[in-house]
XYZ file of C-alpha atoms in Angstrom:
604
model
C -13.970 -16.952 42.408
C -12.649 -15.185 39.379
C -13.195 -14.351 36.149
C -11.593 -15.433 32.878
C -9.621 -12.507 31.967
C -7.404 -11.582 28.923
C -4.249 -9.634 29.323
C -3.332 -7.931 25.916
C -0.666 -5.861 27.799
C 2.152 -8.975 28.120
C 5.426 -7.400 28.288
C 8.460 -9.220 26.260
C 9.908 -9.417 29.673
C 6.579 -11.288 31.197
C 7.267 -13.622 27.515
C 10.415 -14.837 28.528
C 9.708 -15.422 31.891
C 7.307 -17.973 30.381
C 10.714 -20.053 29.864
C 9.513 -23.713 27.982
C 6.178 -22.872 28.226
C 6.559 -19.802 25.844
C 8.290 -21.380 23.324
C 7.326 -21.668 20.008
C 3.792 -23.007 18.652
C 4.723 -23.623 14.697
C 7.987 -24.700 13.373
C 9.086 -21.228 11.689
C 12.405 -20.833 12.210
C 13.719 -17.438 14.572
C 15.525 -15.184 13.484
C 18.173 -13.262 15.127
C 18.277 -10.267 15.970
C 21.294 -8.345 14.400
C 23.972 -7.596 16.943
C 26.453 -4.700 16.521
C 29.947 -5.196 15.924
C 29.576 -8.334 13.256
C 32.615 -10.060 12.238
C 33.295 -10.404 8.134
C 31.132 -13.052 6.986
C 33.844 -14.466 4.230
C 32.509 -17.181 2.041
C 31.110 -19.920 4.147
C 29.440 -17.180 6.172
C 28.041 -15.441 2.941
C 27.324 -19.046 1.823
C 24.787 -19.587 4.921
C 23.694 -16.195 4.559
C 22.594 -16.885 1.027
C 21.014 -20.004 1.719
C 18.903 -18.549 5.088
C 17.547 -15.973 2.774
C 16.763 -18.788 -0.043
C 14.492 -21.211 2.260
C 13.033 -18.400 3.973
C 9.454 -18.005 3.536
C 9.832 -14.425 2.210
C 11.875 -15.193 -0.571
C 9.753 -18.524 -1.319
C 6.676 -16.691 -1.859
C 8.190 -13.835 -3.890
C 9.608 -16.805 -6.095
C 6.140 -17.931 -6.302
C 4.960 -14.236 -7.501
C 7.817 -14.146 -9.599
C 6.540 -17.650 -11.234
C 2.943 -16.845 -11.578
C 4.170 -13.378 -13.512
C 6.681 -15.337 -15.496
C 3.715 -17.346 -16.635
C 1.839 -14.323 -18.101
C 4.313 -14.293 -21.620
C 3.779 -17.569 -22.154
C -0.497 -17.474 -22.595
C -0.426 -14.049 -24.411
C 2.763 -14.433 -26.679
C 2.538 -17.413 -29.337
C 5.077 -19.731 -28.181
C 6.898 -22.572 -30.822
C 5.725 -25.617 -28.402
C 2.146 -24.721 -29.507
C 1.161 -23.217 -32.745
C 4.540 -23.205 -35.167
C 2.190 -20.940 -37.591
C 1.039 -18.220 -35.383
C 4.684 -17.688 -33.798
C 5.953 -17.454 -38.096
C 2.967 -14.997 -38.594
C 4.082 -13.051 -35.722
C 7.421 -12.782 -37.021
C 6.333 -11.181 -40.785
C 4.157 -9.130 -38.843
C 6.410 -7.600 -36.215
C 9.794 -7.085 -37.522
C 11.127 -5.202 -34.271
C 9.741 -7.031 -31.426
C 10.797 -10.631 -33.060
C 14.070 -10.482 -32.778
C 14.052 -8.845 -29.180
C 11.304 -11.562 -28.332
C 13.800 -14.060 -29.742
C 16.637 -13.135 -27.461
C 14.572 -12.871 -24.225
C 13.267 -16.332 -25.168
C 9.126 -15.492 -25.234
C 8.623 -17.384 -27.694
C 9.814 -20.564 -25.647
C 8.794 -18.827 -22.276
C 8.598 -22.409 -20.171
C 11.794 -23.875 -21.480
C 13.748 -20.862 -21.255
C 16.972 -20.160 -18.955
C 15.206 -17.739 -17.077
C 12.041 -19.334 -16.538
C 13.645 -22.742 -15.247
C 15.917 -20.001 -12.848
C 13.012 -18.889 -11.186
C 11.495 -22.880 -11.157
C 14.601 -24.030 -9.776
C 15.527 -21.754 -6.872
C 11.783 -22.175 -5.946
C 11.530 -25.692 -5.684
C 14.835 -25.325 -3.996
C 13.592 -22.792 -1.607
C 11.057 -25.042 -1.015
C 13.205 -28.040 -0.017
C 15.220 -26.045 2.016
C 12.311 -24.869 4.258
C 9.981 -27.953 4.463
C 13.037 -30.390 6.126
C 14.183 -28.693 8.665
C 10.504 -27.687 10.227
C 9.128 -31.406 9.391
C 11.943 -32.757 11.214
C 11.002 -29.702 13.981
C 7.296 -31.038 14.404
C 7.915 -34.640 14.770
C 10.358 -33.477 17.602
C 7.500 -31.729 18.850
C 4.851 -34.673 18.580
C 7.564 -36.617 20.172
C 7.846 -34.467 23.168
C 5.659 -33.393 25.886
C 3.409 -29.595 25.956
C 5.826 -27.872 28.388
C 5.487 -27.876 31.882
C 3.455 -24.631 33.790
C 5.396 -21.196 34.297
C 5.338 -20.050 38.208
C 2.921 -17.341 37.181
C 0.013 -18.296 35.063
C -2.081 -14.847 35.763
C 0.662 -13.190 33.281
C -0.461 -15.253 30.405
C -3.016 -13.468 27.877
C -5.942 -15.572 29.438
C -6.420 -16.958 33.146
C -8.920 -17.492 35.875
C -8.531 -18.906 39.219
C -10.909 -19.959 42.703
C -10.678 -21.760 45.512
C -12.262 -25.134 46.340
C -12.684 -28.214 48.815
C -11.439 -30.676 46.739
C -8.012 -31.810 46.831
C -5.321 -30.987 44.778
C -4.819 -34.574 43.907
C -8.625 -35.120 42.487
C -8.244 -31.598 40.817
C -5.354 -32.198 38.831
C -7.041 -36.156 37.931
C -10.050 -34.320 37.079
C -8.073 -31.696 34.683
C -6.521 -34.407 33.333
C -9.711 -36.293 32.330
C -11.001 -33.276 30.890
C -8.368 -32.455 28.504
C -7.741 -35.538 27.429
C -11.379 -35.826 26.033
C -11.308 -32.799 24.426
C -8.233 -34.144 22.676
C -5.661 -32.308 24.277
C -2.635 -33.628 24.724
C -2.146 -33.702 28.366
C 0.400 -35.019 31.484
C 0.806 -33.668 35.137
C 4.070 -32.114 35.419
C 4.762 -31.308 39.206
C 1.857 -29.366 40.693
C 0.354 -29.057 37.430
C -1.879 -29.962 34.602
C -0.070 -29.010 30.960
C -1.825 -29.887 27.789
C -1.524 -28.710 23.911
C -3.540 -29.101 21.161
C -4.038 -27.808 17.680
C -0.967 -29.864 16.125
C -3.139 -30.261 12.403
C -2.652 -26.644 11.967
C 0.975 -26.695 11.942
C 0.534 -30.518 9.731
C -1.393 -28.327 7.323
C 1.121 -25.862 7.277
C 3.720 -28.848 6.215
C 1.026 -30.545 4.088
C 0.390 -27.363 1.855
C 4.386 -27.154 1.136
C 5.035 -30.668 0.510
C 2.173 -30.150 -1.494
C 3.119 -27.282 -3.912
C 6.842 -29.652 -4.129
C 4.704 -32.585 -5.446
C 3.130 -29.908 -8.015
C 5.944 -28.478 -8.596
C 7.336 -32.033 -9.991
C 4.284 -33.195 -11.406
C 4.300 -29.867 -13.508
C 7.874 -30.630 -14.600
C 7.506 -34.129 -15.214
C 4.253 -33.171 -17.369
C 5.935 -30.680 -19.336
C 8.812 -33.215 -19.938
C 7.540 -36.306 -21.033
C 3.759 -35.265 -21.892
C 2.278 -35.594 -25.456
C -0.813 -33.689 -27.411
C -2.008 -34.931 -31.188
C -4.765 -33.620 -33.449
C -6.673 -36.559 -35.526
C -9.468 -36.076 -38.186
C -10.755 -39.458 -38.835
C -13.691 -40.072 -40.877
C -16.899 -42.693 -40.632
C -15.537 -45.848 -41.127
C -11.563 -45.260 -41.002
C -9.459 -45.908 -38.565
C -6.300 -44.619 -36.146
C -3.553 -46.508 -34.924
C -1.189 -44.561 -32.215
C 1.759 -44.161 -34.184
C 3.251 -40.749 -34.912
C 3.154 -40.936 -38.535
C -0.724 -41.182 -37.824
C -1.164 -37.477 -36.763
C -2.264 -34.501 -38.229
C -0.244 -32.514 -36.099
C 2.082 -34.168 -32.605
C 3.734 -32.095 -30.180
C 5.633 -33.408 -27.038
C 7.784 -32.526 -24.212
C 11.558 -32.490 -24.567
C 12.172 -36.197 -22.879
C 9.300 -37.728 -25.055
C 10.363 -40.562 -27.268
C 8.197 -42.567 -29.357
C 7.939 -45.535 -27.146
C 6.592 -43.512 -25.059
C 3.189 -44.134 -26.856
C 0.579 -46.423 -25.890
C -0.066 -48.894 -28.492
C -3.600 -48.609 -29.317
C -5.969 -48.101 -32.071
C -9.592 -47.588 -33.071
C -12.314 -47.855 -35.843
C -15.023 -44.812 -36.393
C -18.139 -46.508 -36.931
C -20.542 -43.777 -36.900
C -20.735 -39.994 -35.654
C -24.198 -38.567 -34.208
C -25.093 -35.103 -33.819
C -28.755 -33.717 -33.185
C -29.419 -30.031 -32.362
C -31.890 -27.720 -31.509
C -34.293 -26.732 -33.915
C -35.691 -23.958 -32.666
C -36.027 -21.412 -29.644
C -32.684 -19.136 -28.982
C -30.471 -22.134 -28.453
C -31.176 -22.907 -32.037
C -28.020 -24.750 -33.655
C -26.984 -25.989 -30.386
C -26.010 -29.360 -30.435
C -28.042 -31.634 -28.421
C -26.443 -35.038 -29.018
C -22.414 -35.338 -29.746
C -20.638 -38.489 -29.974
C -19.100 -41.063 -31.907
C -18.818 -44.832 -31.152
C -15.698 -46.495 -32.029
C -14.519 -49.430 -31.568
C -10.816 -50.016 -29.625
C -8.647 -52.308 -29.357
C -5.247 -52.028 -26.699
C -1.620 -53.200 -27.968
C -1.502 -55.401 -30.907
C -3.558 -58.490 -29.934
C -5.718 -56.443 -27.637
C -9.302 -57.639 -27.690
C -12.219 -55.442 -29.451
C -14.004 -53.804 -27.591
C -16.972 -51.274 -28.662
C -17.346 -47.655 -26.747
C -18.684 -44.680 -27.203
C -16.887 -41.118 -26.713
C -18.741 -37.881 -26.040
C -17.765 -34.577 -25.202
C -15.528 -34.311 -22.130
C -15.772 -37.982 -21.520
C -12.614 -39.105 -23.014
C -11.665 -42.784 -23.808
C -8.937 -43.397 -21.338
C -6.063 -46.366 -22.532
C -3.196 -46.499 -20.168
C -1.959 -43.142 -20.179
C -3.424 -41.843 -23.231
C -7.173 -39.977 -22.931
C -8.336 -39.769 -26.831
C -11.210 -36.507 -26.599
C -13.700 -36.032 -28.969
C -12.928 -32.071 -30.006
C -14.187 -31.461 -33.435
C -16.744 -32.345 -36.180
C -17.170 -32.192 -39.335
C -18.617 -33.269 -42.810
C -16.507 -34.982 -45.470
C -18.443 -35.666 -48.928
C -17.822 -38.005 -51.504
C -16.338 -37.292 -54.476
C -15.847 -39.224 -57.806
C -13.269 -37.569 -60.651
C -13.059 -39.259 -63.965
C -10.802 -38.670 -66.822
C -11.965 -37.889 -70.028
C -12.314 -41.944 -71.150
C -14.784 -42.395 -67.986
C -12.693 -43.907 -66.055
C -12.449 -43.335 -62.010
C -8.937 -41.702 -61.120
C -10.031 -40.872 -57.530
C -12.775 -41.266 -55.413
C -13.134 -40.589 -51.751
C -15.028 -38.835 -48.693
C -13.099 -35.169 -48.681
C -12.866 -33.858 -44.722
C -13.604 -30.262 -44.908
C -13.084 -27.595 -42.181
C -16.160 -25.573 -40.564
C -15.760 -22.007 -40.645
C -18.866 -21.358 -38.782
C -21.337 -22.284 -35.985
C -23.623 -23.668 -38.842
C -20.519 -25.950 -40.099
C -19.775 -24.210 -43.504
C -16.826 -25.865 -44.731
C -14.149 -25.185 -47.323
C -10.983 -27.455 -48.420
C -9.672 -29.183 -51.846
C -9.522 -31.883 -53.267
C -6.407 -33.297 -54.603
C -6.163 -35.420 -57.836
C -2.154 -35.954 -57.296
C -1.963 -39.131 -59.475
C -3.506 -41.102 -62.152
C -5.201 -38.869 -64.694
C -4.161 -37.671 -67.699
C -5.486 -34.878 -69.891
C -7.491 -35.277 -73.378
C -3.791 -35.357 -74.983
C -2.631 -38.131 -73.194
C 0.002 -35.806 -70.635
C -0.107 -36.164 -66.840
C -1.355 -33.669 -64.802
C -2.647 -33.228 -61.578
C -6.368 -31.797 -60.788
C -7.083 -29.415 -57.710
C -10.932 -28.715 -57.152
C -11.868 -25.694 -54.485
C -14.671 -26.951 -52.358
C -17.020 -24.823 -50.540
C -19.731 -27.043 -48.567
C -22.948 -25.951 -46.861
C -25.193 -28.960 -44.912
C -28.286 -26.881 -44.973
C -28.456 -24.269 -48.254
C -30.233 -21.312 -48.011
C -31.225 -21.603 -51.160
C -30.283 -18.968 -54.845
C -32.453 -16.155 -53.313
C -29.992 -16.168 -49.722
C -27.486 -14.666 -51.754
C -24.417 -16.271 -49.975
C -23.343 -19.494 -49.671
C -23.794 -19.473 -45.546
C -24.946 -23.010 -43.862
C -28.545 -21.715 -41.970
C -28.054 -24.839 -40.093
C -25.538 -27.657 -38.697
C -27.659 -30.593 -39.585
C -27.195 -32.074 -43.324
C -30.730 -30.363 -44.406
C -30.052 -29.464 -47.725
C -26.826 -30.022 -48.583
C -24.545 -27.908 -51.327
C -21.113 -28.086 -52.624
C -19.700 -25.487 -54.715
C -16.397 -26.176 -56.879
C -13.850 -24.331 -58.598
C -11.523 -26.835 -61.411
C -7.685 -26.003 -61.821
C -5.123 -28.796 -63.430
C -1.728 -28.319 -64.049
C 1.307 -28.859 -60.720
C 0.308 -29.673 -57.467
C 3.504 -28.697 -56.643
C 2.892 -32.097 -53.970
C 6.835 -33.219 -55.017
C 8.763 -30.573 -53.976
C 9.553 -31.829 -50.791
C 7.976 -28.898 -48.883
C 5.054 -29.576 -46.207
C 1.230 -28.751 -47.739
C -1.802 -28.590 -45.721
C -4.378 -31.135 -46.789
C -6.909 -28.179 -46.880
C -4.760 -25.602 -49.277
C -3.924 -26.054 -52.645
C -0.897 -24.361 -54.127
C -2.177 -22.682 -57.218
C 1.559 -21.247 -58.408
C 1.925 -23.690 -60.964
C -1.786 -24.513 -62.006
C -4.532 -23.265 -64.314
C -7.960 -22.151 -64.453
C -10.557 -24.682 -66.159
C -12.622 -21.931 -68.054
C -16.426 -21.819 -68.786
C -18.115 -21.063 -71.889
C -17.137 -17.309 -71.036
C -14.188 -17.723 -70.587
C -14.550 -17.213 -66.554
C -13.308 -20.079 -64.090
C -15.105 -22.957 -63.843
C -17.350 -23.646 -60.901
C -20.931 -25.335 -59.644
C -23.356 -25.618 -57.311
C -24.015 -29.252 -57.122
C -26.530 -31.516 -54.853
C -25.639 -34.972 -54.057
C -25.938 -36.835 -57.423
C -25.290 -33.941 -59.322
C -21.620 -34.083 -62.134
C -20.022 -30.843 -63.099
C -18.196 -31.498 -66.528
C -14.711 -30.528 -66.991
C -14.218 -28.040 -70.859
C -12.781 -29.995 -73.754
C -13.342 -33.414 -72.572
C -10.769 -33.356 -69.674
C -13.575 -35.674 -67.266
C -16.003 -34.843 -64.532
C -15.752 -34.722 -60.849
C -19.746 -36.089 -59.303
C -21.038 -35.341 -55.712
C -21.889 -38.102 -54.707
C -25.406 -39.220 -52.387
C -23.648 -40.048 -49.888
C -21.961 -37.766 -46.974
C -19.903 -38.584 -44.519
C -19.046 -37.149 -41.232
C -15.894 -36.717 -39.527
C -14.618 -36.408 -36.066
C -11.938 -34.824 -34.682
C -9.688 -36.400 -31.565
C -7.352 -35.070 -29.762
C -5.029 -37.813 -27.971
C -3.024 -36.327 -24.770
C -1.184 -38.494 -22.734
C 0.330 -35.970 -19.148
C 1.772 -38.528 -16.905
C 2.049 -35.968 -14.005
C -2.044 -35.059 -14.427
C -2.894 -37.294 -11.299
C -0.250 -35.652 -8.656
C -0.819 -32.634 -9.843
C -4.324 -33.182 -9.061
C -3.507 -35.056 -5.656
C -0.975 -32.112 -4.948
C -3.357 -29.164 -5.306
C -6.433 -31.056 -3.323
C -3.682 -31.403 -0.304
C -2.631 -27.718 -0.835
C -5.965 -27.013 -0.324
C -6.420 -28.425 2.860
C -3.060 -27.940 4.346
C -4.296 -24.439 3.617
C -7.982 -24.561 5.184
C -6.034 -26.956 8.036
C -3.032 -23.815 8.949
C -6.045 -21.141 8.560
C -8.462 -22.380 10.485
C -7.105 -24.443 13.475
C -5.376 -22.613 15.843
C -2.208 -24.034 18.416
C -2.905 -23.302 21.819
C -1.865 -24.646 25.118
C -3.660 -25.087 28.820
C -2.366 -25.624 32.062
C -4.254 -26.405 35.078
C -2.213 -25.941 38.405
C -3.528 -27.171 42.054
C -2.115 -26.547 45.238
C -2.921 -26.455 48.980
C -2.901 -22.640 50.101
C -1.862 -21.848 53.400
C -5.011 -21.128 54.776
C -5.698 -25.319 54.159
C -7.848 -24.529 51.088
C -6.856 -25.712 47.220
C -6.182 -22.631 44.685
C -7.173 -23.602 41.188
C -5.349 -21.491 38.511
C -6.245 -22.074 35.531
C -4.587 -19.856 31.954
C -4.283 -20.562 27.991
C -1.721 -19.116 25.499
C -2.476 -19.529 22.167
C -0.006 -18.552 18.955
C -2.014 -15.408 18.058
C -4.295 -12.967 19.726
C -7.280 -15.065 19.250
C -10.317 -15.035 21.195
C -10.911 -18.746 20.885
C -8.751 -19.406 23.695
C -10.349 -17.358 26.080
C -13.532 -18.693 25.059
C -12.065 -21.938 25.261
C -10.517 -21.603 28.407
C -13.312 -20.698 30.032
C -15.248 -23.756 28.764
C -13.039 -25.603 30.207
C -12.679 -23.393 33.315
C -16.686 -23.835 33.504
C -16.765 -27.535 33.219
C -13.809 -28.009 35.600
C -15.259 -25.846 38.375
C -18.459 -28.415 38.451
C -16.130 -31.090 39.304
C -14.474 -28.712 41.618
C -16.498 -26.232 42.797
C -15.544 -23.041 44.775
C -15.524 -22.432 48.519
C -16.857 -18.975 49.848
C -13.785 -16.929 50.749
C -13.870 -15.762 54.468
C -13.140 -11.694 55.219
C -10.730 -10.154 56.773
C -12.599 -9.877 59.654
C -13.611 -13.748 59.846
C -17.426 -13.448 59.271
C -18.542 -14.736 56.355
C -19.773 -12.272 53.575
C -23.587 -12.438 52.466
C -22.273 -13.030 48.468
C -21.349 -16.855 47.684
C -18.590 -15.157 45.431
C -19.531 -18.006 42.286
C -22.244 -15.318 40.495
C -19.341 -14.826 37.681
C -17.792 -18.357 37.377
C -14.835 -19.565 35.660
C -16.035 -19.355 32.139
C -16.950 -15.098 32.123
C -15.248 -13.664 29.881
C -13.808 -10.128 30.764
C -11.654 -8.141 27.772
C -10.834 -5.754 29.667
C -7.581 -4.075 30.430
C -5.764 -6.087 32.914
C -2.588 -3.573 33.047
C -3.063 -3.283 36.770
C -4.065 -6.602 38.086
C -0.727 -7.473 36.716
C 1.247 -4.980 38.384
C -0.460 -6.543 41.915
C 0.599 -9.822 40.554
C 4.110 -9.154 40.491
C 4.516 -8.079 43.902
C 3.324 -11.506 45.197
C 5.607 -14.458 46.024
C 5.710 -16.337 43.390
C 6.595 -19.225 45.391
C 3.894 -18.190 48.074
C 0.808 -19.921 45.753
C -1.181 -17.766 46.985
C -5.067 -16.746 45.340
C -4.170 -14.279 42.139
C -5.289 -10.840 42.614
C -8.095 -11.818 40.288
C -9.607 -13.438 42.514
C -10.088 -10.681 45.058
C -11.547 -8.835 42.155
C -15.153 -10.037 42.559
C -15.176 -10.133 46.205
């Protein structure tokens, strides 16, 4: 009776005796050798030279690298797809590197020639590798594991005995047993051969296919996705047009009716925070309830969208991103009569929602001598005031506590018909003038809802009205790759765990009659790496095996039979030590002869 040993000294010549049985346990395609004396390639040689290099896995995941550091321009460089105004600051601020970014293309960094090179050849590289080796495995889950080689003792792991039983019952027994630990197992002459660990290389497929489906979902996102900005106030509405944005950016394949038809009514905004403690200020409560309705006839339905739990029509995913307050205004002309009026969305500066903005008088009034002109009031809003003795006019709170607006009055030229973009929140003061006080300063107020400030020689009065109103920002994204982007990176991940963590091994059980009468068991396991699973395995199986065929006491040389039943070890013992030797006496047996290995002398 032997033990399980493990030969770490295999020779490449012991490997290819292994014939079938040696062969290959992945897919990865072998490479040859170089040979001496190589003919010119010419084209269609340097064409498959190219193209071996392309889809091997080397040069796939040095295009990934190359990707992932391609990447890094585009998150620390402004880039046009994303914020126009920081890209045109960058430009009056860097006079040098502009025009050298411009050429390069960092300002566009994931639509530009080089970028799409490197996305491209990878995807390709990709392509190029997965087909042949899927088309490789189901060949191999087709097949059969390959039959036994003559000499199992010069695989990495073996053990052997002798028994009773018959080589018939041994092999039906091996069979039995490997086929219920899942191997996948058929006799093949006077042996057992069985494989197992096929999900590693599946994962191995899986994670590729997988990083392909990413690949296109990331492309197909890029292309055709969509990303607007929306302030909407308490009781206005948004219909999903593009003229209905604040700001709209898409891919380059995006076409208006690409948009879902939708459209929804704020009917109120709620935000509570903390009041006290070191999370003081933190909001507590965040959402707005709107009511929907989908396509034009769609029915109404009520909802209500909170922070990172997005209303989700078709495609489209409207997020609540932003708050605000927006008070209401009231400007009369110097007869008393109401030329605007309207809840003014102003833009927090701070934690505590300070706000600034204008408001915008563009049509309607007239001055004391009968001229029109256009008004433009600064606006400078606090919810919760810290009162004259502060000093500053800093919110010391989110929550509408004690609200103040402060105002500064200009009239004169908007400027609003020049056919050049304005931002809702500036005002262009080029062309407008000061109201002045009694000393001759500009005009402005603190006001509290209720509260008029009066404009200098009869001109009219702008009032802050009781009531404020609140505001909420949306952000409406519609990425129709999102969900196999998602789907591809869960089955990268466990392709990955799957190739990492299973191992490919093989087992083969051989049974023959000896010469002395007696059946030899040899049992050995060859796994794809140096693993010590497979011993451990082996011997498992060698253990359970030997129960259903146990070992016979081996006579010596003299005929008496020795004092030590020779089954103290048993199959399963693991022994890591150098087998160098054992080998060598291996070799010098018939191969042919079947005879018990030299391991099992060993314990005798």
């Amino acid at each position: 009776m032997s033990d399980t040993t493990t030969d770490d000294t295999t020779k490449t010549g012991d490997d290819q005796d292994l014939g079938a049985a040696g062969s290959q346990l992945s897919t990865a395609p072998v490479e040859d050798a170089p040979t001496a004396n190589l003919p010119a390639l010419g084209v269609i040689g340097w064409a498959r030279w190219f193209w071996r290099q392309l889809t091997s896995m080397r040069v796939a995941l040095l295009l990934l690298l190359l990707l992932s550091l391609a990447a890094i321009p585009g998150s620390l460089i402004p880039q046009t797809g994303v914020d126009e105004t920081r890209v045109a600051d960058f430009r009056e601020r860097h006079d040098v590197l502009a025009p050298v970014y411009d050429k390069l293309g960092l300002f566009h960094v994931y639509s530009s020639v080089w970028f799409s090179a490197i996305y491209i050849l990878l995807f390709v590289s990709l392509i190029g590798c997965i087909v042949p080796r899927t088309w490789q495995f189901v060949g191999q889950l087709r097949g059969r594991p390959p039959g036994a080689p003559r000499r199992l003792t010069r695989l990495p792991a073996h053990t052997s005995w002798r028994t009773s039983a018959t080589p018939e019952e041994v092999r039906e027994a091996a069979l039995a047993l490997l086929r219920k630990r899942r191997f996948r197992a058929h006799a093949v002459g006077d042996a057992v051969a069985a494989e197992k660990g096929y999900l590693r290389e599946l994962g191995n497929l899986a994670f590729h296919l997988a990083l392909i489906v990413m690949l296109i979902a990331f492309a197909w996102g890029q292309l055709f996705k969509s990303e607007g900005n929306k302030i909407v106030v308490e009781g206005d509405g948004f219909s999903n047009t593009l003229t209905q944005y604040d700001d709209f950016k898409s891919g380059n394949l995006f076409t208006n009716d690409d948009l879902v038809p939708f459209s929804f009514d704020v009917k109120e905004f709620t935000g509570t925070y903390e009041r006290s403690g070191p999370n003081r200020g933190t909001p507590r409560t965040y959402e707005t309830e709107v009511t929907y309705t989908e396509g034009a006839d769609g029915e109404e339905k009520r909802t209500v969208i909170k922070v990172n739990k997005p209303l989700e029509i078709g495609d489209a995913k409207v997020y609540l991103v932003s708050h605000g307050y927006a008070p209401v205004v009231t400007v009369r002309d110097g007869k008393g009569e109401i030329v605007y009026r309207d809840a003014v969305p102003l833009l927090p500066l701070d934690n505590n929602v300070t706000s600034n903005g204008v408001v915008k008088v563009l049509d309607g009034y007239r001055n004391p001598q009968g001229k029109k002109e256009q008004l433009g009031f600064q606006a400078f809003f606090v919810p919760t005031f810290g009162g004259s003795a502060s000093g500053t006019m800093l919110s010391q709170f989110p929550a509408l506590d004690y609200p103040v607006l402060a105002l500064n009055a200009y009239h004169g030229d908007l400027k609003a018909d020049s056919g050049i973009p304005q931002s809702v929140y500036q005002m262009d003061k080029s062309k407008m003038k000061e109201f002045k006080d009694a000393d001759g300063q500009l005009l402005k107020k603190l006001l509290t809802p209720g509260e008029t400030m009066k404009l200098p020689g009869g001109a009219g009065s702008i009032t802050f009205e009781k009531d404020v109103k609140e505001w909420a920002g949306f952000q409406v994204v519609q990425e129709p790759g999102g969900g196999w982007a998602l789907g591809g990176a869960l089955a990268a991940i466990g392709g990955l765990a799957a190739s990492l963590f299973v191992q490919r091994r093989r087992v083969w059980v051989r049974a023959v009659r000896g010469d002395d009468g007696v059946t030899v068991v040899e049992m050995a396991g060859l796994g794809r790496s140096e693993s010590a699973k497979v011993p451990e395995e082996l011997g498992d199986l060698a253990g359970i095996l030997y129960e259903r065929a146990p070992g016979v006491t081996d006579p010596d040389p003299d005929g008496t039979a020795p004092e030590d039943t020779g089954t103290s070890g048993g199959p399963g013992t693991s022994d890591t030590s150098d087998t160098s030797d054992t080998s060598d006496t291996s070799d010098t047996t018939d191969p042919d002869s079947h005879a018990v290995p030299a391991e099992g002398a060993e314990q005798q």
